[in-house]
Short mmCIF file of C-alpha atoms in Angstrom, two decimals:
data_model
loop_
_atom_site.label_atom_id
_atom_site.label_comp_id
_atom_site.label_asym_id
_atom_site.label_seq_id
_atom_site.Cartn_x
_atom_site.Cartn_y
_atom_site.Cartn_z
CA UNK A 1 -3.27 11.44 -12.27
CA UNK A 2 0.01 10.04 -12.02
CA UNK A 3 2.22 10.60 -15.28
CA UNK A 4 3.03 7.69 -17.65
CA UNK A 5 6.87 6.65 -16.67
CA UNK A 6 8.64 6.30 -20.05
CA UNK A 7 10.69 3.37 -18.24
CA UNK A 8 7.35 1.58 -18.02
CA UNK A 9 8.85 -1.78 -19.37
CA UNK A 10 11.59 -1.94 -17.63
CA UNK A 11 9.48 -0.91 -13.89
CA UNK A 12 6.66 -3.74 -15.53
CA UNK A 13 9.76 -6.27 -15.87
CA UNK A 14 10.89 -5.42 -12.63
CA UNK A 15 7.69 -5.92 -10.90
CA UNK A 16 7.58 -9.18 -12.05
CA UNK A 17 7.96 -11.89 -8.90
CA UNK A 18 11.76 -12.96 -8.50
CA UNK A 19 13.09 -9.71 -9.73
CA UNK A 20 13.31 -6.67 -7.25
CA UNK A 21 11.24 -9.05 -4.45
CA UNK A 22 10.13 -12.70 -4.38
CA UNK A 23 6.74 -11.87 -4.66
CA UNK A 24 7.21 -9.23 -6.87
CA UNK A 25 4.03 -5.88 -7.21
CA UNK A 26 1.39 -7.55 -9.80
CA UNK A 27 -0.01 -10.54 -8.40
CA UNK A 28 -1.53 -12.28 -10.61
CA UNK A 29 -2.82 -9.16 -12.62
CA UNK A 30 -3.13 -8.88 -16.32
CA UNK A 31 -3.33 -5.18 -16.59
CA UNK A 32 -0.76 -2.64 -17.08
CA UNK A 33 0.83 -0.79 -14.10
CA UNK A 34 -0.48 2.04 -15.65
CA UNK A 35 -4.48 0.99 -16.01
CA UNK A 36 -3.81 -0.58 -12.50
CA UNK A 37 -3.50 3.05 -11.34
CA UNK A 38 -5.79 4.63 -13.56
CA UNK A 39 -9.04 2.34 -12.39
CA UNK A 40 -7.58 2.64 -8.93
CA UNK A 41 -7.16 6.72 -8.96
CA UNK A 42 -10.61 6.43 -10.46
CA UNK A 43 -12.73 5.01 -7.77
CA UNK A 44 -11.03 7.01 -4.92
CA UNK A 45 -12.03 9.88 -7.41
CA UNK A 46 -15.49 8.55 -7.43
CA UNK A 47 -15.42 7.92 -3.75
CA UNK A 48 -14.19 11.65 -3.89
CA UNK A 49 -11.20 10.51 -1.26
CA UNK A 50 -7.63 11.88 -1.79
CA UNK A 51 -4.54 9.34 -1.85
CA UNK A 52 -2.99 11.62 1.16
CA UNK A 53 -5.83 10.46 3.28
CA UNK A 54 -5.28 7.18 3.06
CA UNK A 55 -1.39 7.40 3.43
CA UNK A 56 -2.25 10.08 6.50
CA UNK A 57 -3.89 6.94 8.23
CA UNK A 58 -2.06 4.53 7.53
CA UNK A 59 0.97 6.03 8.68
CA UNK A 60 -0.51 6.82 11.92
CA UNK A 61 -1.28 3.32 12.47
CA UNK A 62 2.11 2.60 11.56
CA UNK A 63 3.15 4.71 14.12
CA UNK A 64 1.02 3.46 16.72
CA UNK A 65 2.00 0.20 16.44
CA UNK A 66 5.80 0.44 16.88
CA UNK A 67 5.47 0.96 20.18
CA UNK A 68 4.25 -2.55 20.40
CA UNK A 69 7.76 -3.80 19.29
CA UNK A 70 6.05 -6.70 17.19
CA UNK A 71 2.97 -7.52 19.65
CA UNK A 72 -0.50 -5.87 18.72
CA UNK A 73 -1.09 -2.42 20.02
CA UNK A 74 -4.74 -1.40 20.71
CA UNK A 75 -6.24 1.57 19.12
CA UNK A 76 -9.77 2.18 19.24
CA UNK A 77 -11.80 -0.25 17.08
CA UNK A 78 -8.31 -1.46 15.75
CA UNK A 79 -5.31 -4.16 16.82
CA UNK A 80 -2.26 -2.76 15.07
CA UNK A 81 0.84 -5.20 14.52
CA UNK A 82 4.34 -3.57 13.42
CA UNK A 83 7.05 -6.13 12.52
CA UNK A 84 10.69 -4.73 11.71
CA UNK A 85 13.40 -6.57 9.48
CA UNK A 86 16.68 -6.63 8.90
CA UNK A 87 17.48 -4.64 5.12
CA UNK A 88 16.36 -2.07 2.49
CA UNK A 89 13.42 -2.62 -0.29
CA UNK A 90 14.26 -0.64 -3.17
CA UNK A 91 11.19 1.24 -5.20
CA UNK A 92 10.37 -0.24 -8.44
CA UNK A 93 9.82 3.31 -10.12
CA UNK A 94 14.15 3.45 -10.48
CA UNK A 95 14.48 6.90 -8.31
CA UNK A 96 16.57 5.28 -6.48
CA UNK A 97 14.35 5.42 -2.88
CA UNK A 98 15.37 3.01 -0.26
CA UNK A 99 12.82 2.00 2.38
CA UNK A 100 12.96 0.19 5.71
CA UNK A 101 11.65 -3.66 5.55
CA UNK A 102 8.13 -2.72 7.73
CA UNK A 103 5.35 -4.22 7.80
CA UNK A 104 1.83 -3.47 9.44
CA UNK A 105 -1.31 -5.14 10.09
CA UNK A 106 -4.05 -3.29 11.43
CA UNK A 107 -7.30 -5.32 12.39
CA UNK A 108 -10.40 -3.65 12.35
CA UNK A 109 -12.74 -5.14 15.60
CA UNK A 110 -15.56 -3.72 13.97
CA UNK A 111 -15.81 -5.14 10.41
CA UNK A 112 -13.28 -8.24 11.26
CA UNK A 113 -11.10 -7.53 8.29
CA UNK A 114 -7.64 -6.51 8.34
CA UNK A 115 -5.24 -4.54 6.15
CA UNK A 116 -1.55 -5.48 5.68
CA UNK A 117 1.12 -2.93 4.42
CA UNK A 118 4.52 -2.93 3.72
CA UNK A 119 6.31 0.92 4.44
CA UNK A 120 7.03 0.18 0.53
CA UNK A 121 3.53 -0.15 -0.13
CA UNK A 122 2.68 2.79 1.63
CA UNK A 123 5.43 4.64 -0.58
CA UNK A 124 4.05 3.50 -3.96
CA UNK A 125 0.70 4.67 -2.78
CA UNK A 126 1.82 8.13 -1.93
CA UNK A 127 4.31 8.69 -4.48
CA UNK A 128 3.22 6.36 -7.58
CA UNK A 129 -0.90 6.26 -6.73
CA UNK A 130 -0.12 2.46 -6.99
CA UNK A 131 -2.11 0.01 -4.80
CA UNK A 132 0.00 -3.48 -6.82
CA UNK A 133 -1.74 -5.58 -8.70
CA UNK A 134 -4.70 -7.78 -8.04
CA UNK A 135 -3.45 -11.47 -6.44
CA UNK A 136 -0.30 -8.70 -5.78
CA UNK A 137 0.55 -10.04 -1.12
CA UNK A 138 0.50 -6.69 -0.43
CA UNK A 139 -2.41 -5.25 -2.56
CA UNK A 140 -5.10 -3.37 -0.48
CA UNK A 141 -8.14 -2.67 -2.50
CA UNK A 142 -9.28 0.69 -2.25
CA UNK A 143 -12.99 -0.44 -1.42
CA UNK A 144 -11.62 -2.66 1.95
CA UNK A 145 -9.25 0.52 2.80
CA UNK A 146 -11.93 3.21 2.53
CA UNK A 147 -14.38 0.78 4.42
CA UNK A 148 -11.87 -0.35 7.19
CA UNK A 149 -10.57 2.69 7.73
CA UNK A 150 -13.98 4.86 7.16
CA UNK A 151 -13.42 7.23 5.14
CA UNK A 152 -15.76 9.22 3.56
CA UNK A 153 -15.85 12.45 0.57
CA UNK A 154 -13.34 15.21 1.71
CA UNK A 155 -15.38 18.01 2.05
#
């Protein structure tokens, strides 16, 4: 369970759209960061799949699809897309962590849905257990990432 940041107004004010990114982490979300990652921690507890298992694949995908320089790369029953830009995005969570502007889209043939991740995105997932907010551009619900990607209880 991630622990309670006692900066949380400040990192809540920041996520805010216009502030650290146009769009900013919360969508149109009314909860908390904090109950955010609670009720998201709790169905991938439920689903009994670990937060490095997710970040483990989507990484790899990331990885796949630089080769394509910005045109889809075919993986199996997935199209991965990796676009690069110019700058830094700064984490929300005031450590101080700079991250590449990345982003990847990975289609999945099978189900016809897609996921779309930002490297910062995958960061707050791995290091904050934070998926953004509901309505949030680059919030992927747990459900459509254990689904796409299929994953299943760690045994």
């Amino acid at each position: 369970m991630a622990k309670k940041d006692p900066r949380s107004a400040q990192i809540e004010e920041d996520m805010a759209p216009g502030s650290l990114t146009l769009v900013g982490f919360l969508g149109d979300d009314t909860r908390s960061v904090d109950a955010i990652i609670r009720q998201d921690e709790a169905l991938l507890q439920k689903e009994g799949v670990e937060i490095a298992d997710i970040v483990k694949a989507l990484k790899r995908f990331t990885f796949i699809g630089v080769d394509g320089l910005g045109d889809p790369v075919e993986s199996g029953d997935y199209e991965v897309t990796v676009d690069h830009f110019r700058g830094w995005q700064y984490c929300p969570f005031k450590h101080k962590k700079r991250i590449s502007k990345r982003n990847t889209t990975l289609y999945d043939k099978v189900t016809k849905k897609s996921l779309y991740w930002s490297d910062l995105s995958l960061h707050l997932i791995e290091e904050h257990s934070f998926f953004q907010g509901k309505g949030s551009h680059f919030r992927m619900e747990p459900e459509d990432i254990l689904e796409i990607l299929r994953l299943k209880k760690s045994e």
